[in-house]
């Protein structure tokens, strides 16, 4: 006896086909995106899932350990809850976020914003369907270091060679300040584009960077030294699971949550400084970016291991 076909069998096949098409389209997009980004970057391009020794969160950990940490207001800024973050909002020219219902018009608006703020960045897409509620946060920052810095160097960390940048403190009146306790570097303060970049061996206390510098000038020494530290250049995307983002109100309502972080420190010069004593900054160390007159940084990195460092070319 021949079985009759279910009236829904054709619909089920259609749904399976559509789902498979959505998945395959997403895979094709992801391959395109990463191949395009990698072709534009000489740095690290990865998903957070590929970095098991790195944590991303808008809430600074109480204790830093052997895990790298990246912090910014990020997703909390995207839902207008910056006050709940350990960080201030990022400068508008370096930040883009969205919180809304997915549609073609929504995606077009996002890609227009990306092309205006971040030229040459490829268009993006989301693994979402029409009507899904999505949330995203993108912080892209390129820092060109001022005079006195030079790249094309290497630093040895645990027997491996990584790309590095050097700084030579020529005099105590330079705008860039290097503070030492004994022969150990405590803080490298770098004013950049009306902002402040701070590289420190220890976590910096709460408060504005200007007030910290006033205190440092009274207790720390200035030394004429060559300072070598690892080069930072990464482009990382994190796909958040709702259960991992409980710091967001009504997080269960979002079908897709993602965060992208890009930071590049580069120097205009490629020369070597050989005529002064050398101080090398190895992990663990901290990097902070401050807006002018802000009591909190808008970006904090804790480099605890070599996962985010760039292998030197052989």
CSV table of C-alpha atoms in Angstrom, one decimal:
chain,number,residue,atom,x,y,z
A,1,UNK,CA,0.0,0.0,0.0
A,2,UNK,CA,1.5,3.4,-1.1
A,3,UNK,CA,1.8,6.0,1.7
A,4,UNK,CA,0.3,9.4,1.0
A,5,UNK,CA,2.6,12.3,1.2
A,6,UNK,CA,2.1,14.8,4.0
A,7,UNK,CA,0.8,18.1,2.8
A,8,UNK,CA,3.6,19.8,4.8
A,9,UNK,CA,6.4,17.7,3.2
A,10,UNK,CA,7.0,20.2,0.4
A,11,UNK,CA,7.0,23.1,2.9
A,12,UNK,CA,9.5,21.3,5.2
A,13,UNK,CA,11.8,20.6,2.2
A,14,UNK,CA,11.6,24.3,1.3
A,15,UNK,CA,12.4,25.4,4.9
A,16,UNK,CA,15.4,23.0,4.9
A,17,UNK,CA,16.6,24.4,1.6
A,18,UNK,CA,16.3,28.0,2.9
A,19,UNK,CA,18.1,27.2,6.2
A,20,UNK,CA,20.9,25.4,4.3
A,21,UNK,CA,21.2,28.4,1.9
A,22,UNK,CA,21.4,30.8,4.9
A,23,UNK,CA,24.1,28.8,6.6
A,24,UNK,CA,26.1,28.3,3.3
A,25,UNK,CA,25.8,32.0,2.6
A,26,UNK,CA,27.1,32.9,6.0
A,27,UNK,CA,30.0,30.5,5.6
A,28,UNK,CA,30.8,32.1,2.2
A,29,UNK,CA,30.6,35.6,3.7
A,30,UNK,CA,32.8,34.7,6.7
A,31,UNK,CA,35.4,33.3,4.3
A,32,UNK,CA,35.2,36.4,2.2
A,33,UNK,CA,35.4,38.7,5.2
A,34,UNK,CA,38.4,37.2,6.8
A,35,UNK,CA,40.3,36.7,3.5
A,36,UNK,CA,39.6,40.4,2.7
A,37,UNK,CA,40.6,41.6,6.2
A,38,UNK,CA,43.7,39.5,6.2
A,39,UNK,CA,44.7,40.9,2.8
A,40,UNK,CA,44.4,44.4,4.2
A,41,UNK,CA,46.2,43.7,7.5
A,42,UNK,CA,49.7,42.6,8.5
A,43,UNK,CA,48.5,41.9,12.0
A,44,UNK,CA,46.4,39.3,13.9
A,45,UNK,CA,42.9,38.6,12.4
A,46,UNK,CA,40.9,36.2,14.4
A,47,UNK,CA,37.6,35.3,16.1
A,48,UNK,CA,37.5,35.3,19.9
A,49,UNK,CA,36.8,31.6,19.7
A,50,UNK,CA,40.3,31.1,18.2
A,51,UNK,CA,41.9,32.9,21.2
A,52,UNK,CA,41.3,30.7,24.3
A,53,UNK,CA,43.7,32.7,26.4
A,54,UNK,CA,42.0,36.1,25.8
A,55,UNK,CA,38.9,37.5,27.5
A,56,UNK,CA,36.7,40.4,26.2
A,57,UNK,CA,34.3,42.2,28.5
A,58,UNK,CA,33.1,45.7,29.3
A,59,UNK,CA,33.6,44.9,33.0
A,60,UNK,CA,37.2,44.9,34.2
A,61,UNK,CA,38.2,41.8,36.2
A,62,UNK,CA,38.9,42.2,39.9
A,63,UNK,CA,42.1,40.2,39.5
A,64,UNK,CA,44.3,39.9,36.5
A,65,UNK,CA,45.8,36.5,35.8
A,66,UNK,CA,47.5,34.6,33.0
A,67,UNK,CA,44.7,35.4,30.6
A,68,UNK,CA,44.8,38.4,28.2
A,69,UNK,CA,42.1,41.0,28.7
A,70,UNK,CA,40.4,43.5,26.4
A,71,UNK,CA,38.0,45.9,27.9
A,72,UNK,CA,35.9,48.8,26.5
A,73,UNK,CA,32.3,50.1,27.1
A,74,UNK,CA,31.4,48.3,23.9
A,75,UNK,CA,28.0,46.5,24.1
A,76,UNK,CA,27.0,48.5,27.1
A,77,UNK,CA,27.6,51.7,25.1
A,78,UNK,CA,25.5,50.2,22.3
A,79,UNK,CA,22.5,49.9,24.7
A,80,UNK,CA,23.2,53.3,26.4
A,81,UNK,CA,24.4,51.8,29.7
A,82,UNK,CA,28.0,53.2,29.7
A,83,UNK,CA,27.6,54.0,33.4
A,84,UNK,CA,27.6,50.3,34.2
A,85,UNK,CA,30.9,49.8,32.4
A,86,UNK,CA,34.4,50.1,33.8
A,87,UNK,CA,35.2,52.3,30.8
A,88,UNK,CA,34.1,55.6,29.2
A,89,UNK,CA,32.5,55.7,25.8
A,90,UNK,CA,34.9,55.6,22.9
A,91,UNK,CA,35.5,58.6,20.6
A,92,UNK,CA,32.7,58.8,18.0
A,93,UNK,CA,35.1,58.8,15.1
A,94,UNK,CA,36.5,55.4,16.3
A,95,UNK,CA,33.2,53.7,17.3
A,96,UNK,CA,30.1,52.4,15.6
A,97,UNK,CA,27.2,50.5,17.2
A,98,UNK,CA,23.7,49.3,16.4
A,99,UNK,CA,20.7,48.1,18.4
A,100,UNK,CA,17.7,47.3,16.3
A,101,UNK,CA,15.7,45.0,14.1
A,102,UNK,CA,17.5,43.4,11.2
A,103,UNK,CA,16.5,44.3,7.7
A,104,UNK,CA,18.2,45.2,4.4
A,105,UNK,CA,17.7,48.9,5.2
A,106,UNK,CA,19.3,48.4,8.6
A,107,UNK,CA,22.3,46.6,7.1
A,108,UNK,CA,22.7,49.2,4.4
A,109,UNK,CA,22.8,51.9,7.0
A,110,UNK,CA,25.5,50.1,9.0
A,111,UNK,CA,27.7,49.5,5.9
A,112,UNK,CA,27.4,53.2,5.0
A,113,UNK,CA,28.5,54.1,8.5
A,114,UNK,CA,31.4,51.7,8.2
A,115,UNK,CA,32.5,53.1,4.8
A,116,UNK,CA,32.3,56.7,6.2
A,117,UNK,CA,34.2,56.0,9.4
A,118,UNK,CA,36.6,53.2,8.3
A,119,UNK,CA,37.5,53.6,4.6
A,120,UNK,CA,38.6,50.4,2.8
A,121,UNK,CA,36.9,48.1,5.4
A,122,UNK,CA,34.9,45.4,3.5
A,123,UNK,CA,31.1,45.4,3.9
A,124,UNK,CA,29.7,43.3,6.8
A,125,UNK,CA,26.8,40.9,7.2
A,126,UNK,CA,25.0,39.2,10.0
A,127,UNK,CA,23.8,35.6,10.5
A,128,UNK,CA,20.3,36.9,11.0
A,129,UNK,CA,16.9,36.9,9.4
A,130,UNK,CA,14.5,39.7,8.7
A,131,UNK,CA,12.9,40.8,12.0
A,132,UNK,CA,15.6,39.5,14.3
A,133,UNK,CA,16.8,41.8,17.0
A,134,UNK,CA,20.5,42.4,16.8
A,135,UNK,CA,23.2,44.2,18.8
A,136,UNK,CA,26.7,45.1,17.8
A,137,UNK,CA,29.7,47.2,18.8
A,138,UNK,CA,32.7,48.1,16.7
A,139,UNK,CA,35.8,49.9,18.0
A,140,UNK,CA,38.5,50.5,15.4
A,141,UNK,CA,41.5,52.5,16.4
A,142,UNK,CA,44.8,53.2,14.6
A,143,UNK,CA,47.4,54.9,16.7
A,144,UNK,CA,50.4,56.4,14.8
A,145,UNK,CA,53.0,57.0,17.4
A,146,UNK,CA,54.9,60.4,17.5
A,147,UNK,CA,58.5,61.2,17.0
A,148,UNK,CA,60.9,59.1,19.0
A,149,UNK,CA,59.2,55.7,18.1
A,150,UNK,CA,60.4,53.3,15.5
A,151,UNK,CA,59.2,49.9,14.4
A,152,UNK,CA,60.8,47.0,12.5
A,153,UNK,CA,62.3,45.6,15.7
A,154,UNK,CA,62.0,42.3,17.6
A,155,UNK,CA,61.7,41.3,21.2
A,156,UNK,CA,62.4,37.9,22.8
A,157,UNK,CA,59.6,36.4,24.9
A,158,UNK,CA,60.0,33.0,26.4
A,159,UNK,CA,62.5,32.0,23.7
A,160,UNK,CA,60.4,33.2,20.7
A,161,UNK,CA,60.9,36.4,18.7
A,162,UNK,CA,58.0,38.8,18.2
A,163,UNK,CA,57.6,42.1,16.3
A,164,UNK,CA,58.4,45.1,18.5
A,165,UNK,CA,58.5,48.9,18.6
A,166,UNK,CA,61.3,51.0,20.2
A,167,UNK,CA,61.2,54.4,21.8
A,168,UNK,CA,64.2,56.5,22.6
A,169,UNK,CA,63.6,59.2,25.3
A,170,UNK,CA,65.9,62.0,24.1
A,171,UNK,CA,65.2,64.5,26.8
A,172,UNK,CA,63.0,65.0,29.9
A,173,UNK,CA,61.1,67.8,28.2
A,174,UNK,CA,59.6,65.6,25.4
A,175,UNK,CA,55.8,65.3,25.4
A,176,UNK,CA,56.1,61.6,25.7
A,177,UNK,CA,57.1,60.7,29.2
A,178,UNK,CA,58.9,57.6,30.5
A,179,UNK,CA,58.8,57.0,34.2
A,180,UNK,CA,61.1,54.6,36.0
A,181,UNK,CA,61.3,53.1,39.5
A,182,UNK,CA,65.0,52.2,39.7
A,183,UNK,CA,65.9,50.6,36.4
A,184,UNK,CA,62.4,49.3,35.8
A,185,UNK,CA,59.9,51.0,33.5
A,186,UNK,CA,56.7,51.9,35.4
A,187,UNK,CA,54.8,54.1,32.8
A,188,UNK,CA,55.2,55.2,29.3
A,189,UNK,CA,52.8,58.2,28.6
A,190,UNK,CA,52.2,59.1,25.0
A,191,UNK,CA,49.9,62.0,24.0
A,192,UNK,CA,48.3,61.2,20.6
A,193,UNK,CA,45.7,63.2,18.7
A,194,UNK,CA,44.2,64.9,21.7
A,195,UNK,CA,44.1,61.5,23.5
A,196,UNK,CA,46.6,59.7,25.8
A,197,UNK,CA,48.1,56.3,25.4
A,198,UNK,CA,49.6,54.8,28.5
A,199,UNK,CA,51.7,51.6,28.6
A,200,UNK,CA,52.4,50.4,32.1
A,201,UNK,CA,53.9,47.5,33.9
A,202,UNK,CA,51.3,47.8,36.7
A,203,UNK,CA,47.5,48.5,36.6
A,204,UNK,CA,46.9,52.2,36.8
A,205,UNK,CA,44.8,53.6,39.6
A,206,UNK,CA,41.4,55.1,39.0
A,207,UNK,CA,41.3,58.8,38.1
A,208,UNK,CA,42.4,61.0,35.2
A,209,UNK,CA,45.8,60.3,33.6
A,210,UNK,CA,46.8,64.0,34.2
A,211,UNK,CA,46.4,63.6,38.0
A,212,UNK,CA,48.5,60.4,37.8
A,213,UNK,CA,51.3,62.2,35.9
A,214,UNK,CA,51.5,64.8,38.6
A,215,UNK,CA,51.9,62.2,41.2
A,216,UNK,CA,54.5,60.3,39.1
A,217,UNK,CA,56.6,63.3,38.6
A,218,UNK,CA,57.2,63.5,42.3
A,219,UNK,CA,58.1,59.8,43.0
A,220,UNK,CA,59.5,58.4,39.7
A,221,UNK,CA,62.7,59.1,37.9
A,222,UNK,CA,63.3,60.0,34.3
A,223,UNK,CA,66.1,58.1,32.5
A,224,UNK,CA,67.5,58.3,29.1
A,225,UNK,CA,66.8,54.8,27.9
A,226,UNK,CA,65.8,52.8,24.8
A,227,UNK,CA,62.4,51.2,25.6
A,228,UNK,CA,61.4,48.1,23.5
A,229,UNK,CA,57.8,46.7,23.7
A,230,UNK,CA,55.7,44.3,21.6
A,231,UNK,CA,53.9,45.7,18.6
A,232,UNK,CA,50.1,45.6,18.9
A,233,UNK,CA,48.0,45.0,15.7
A,234,UNK,CA,44.8,43.0,15.9
A,235,UNK,CA,41.3,42.7,14.4
A,236,UNK,CA,39.1,40.5,16.5
A,237,UNK,CA,35.4,39.6,16.3
A,238,UNK,CA,33.4,38.0,19.1
A,239,UNK,CA,30.0,36.4,18.7
A,240,UNK,CA,28.4,36.7,22.1
A,241,UNK,CA,26.0,34.1,23.5
A,242,UNK,CA,23.2,35.7,25.5
A,243,UNK,CA,24.1,33.7,28.6
A,244,UNK,CA,27.6,35.2,28.5
A,245,UNK,CA,26.3,38.8,28.2
A,246,UNK,CA,24.0,39.0,31.2
A,247,UNK,CA,25.3,42.5,31.9
A,248,UNK,CA,23.0,43.6,29.1
A,249,UNK,CA,19.4,44.3,30.1
A,250,UNK,CA,16.8,42.0,28.3
A,251,UNK,CA,19.7,40.2,26.6
A,252,UNK,CA,17.5,37.2,25.9
A,253,UNK,CA,15.6,39.2,23.3
A,254,UNK,CA,18.6,39.4,21.0
A,255,UNK,CA,19.1,36.9,18.2
A,256,UNK,CA,22.6,38.0,17.4
A,257,UNK,CA,25.2,39.9,19.4
A,258,UNK,CA,28.7,40.7,18.2
A,259,UNK,CA,31.6,42.8,19.0
A,260,UNK,CA,34.6,43.8,16.9
A,261,UNK,CA,37.8,45.3,18.3
A,262,UNK,CA,40.7,46.6,16.1
A,263,UNK,CA,43.8,48.3,17.5
A,264,UNK,CA,47.0,49.0,15.7
A,265,UNK,CA,50.0,50.8,17.1
A,266,UNK,CA,52.5,51.9,14.5
A,267,UNK,CA,55.5,54.1,14.2
A,268,UNK,CA,56.5,56.3,11.3
A,269,UNK,CA,60.2,55.4,11.5
A,270,UNK,CA,62.1,52.2,10.9
A,271,UNK,CA,65.5,52.8,12.5
A,272,UNK,CA,67.5,51.3,15.2
A,273,UNK,CA,68.7,52.9,18.4
A,274,UNK,CA,71.9,51.4,19.7
A,275,UNK,CA,73.7,54.0,21.7
A,276,UNK,CA,71.8,53.8,25.0
A,277,UNK,CA,71.0,51.1,27.6
A,278,UNK,CA,68.0,49.0,26.6
A,279,UNK,CA,64.8,48.4,28.7
A,280,UNK,CA,62.5,45.7,27.4
A,281,UNK,CA,58.8,45.4,28.4
A,282,UNK,CA,57.7,41.8,28.5
A,283,UNK,CA,54.3,40.4,29.4
A,284,UNK,CA,52.5,41.0,31.7
A,285,UNK,CA,51.9,44.7,31.0
A,286,UNK,CA,48.9,47.1,30.4
A,287,UNK,CA,47.8,49.4,27.7
A,288,UNK,CA,45.3,52.2,28.2
A,289,UNK,CA,43.7,54.7,25.9
A,290,UNK,CA,42.1,57.9,27.4
A,291,UNK,CA,40.1,60.7,26.0
A,292,UNK,CA,41.1,64.2,27.1
A,293,UNK,CA,39.9,65.0,30.6
A,294,UNK,CA,38.3,61.6,31.1
A,295,UNK,CA,38.7,59.8,34.5
A,296,UNK,CA,38.3,56.4,32.9
A,297,UNK,CA,40.0,54.9,29.9
A,298,UNK,CA,37.9,54.0,26.9
A,299,UNK,CA,40.1,50.9,26.1
A,300,UNK,CA,42.2,48.7,28.3
A,301,UNK,CA,44.4,45.8,27.3
A,302,UNK,CA,46.2,43.4,29.6
A,303,UNK,CA,48.8,41.5,27.8
A,304,UNK,CA,49.5,38.4,29.9
A,305,UNK,CA,50.8,36.0,27.3
A,306,UNK,CA,51.9,35.8,23.7
A,307,UNK,CA,48.6,35.0,22.1
A,308,UNK,CA,48.1,38.5,20.8
A,309,UNK,CA,51.7,39.2,19.9
A,310,UNK,CA,53.0,39.1,16.3
A,311,UNK,CA,55.7,36.6,15.4
A,312,UNK,CA,58.8,38.2,13.9
A,313,UNK,CA,59.4,37.5,10.2
A,314,UNK,CA,62.2,35.0,9.7
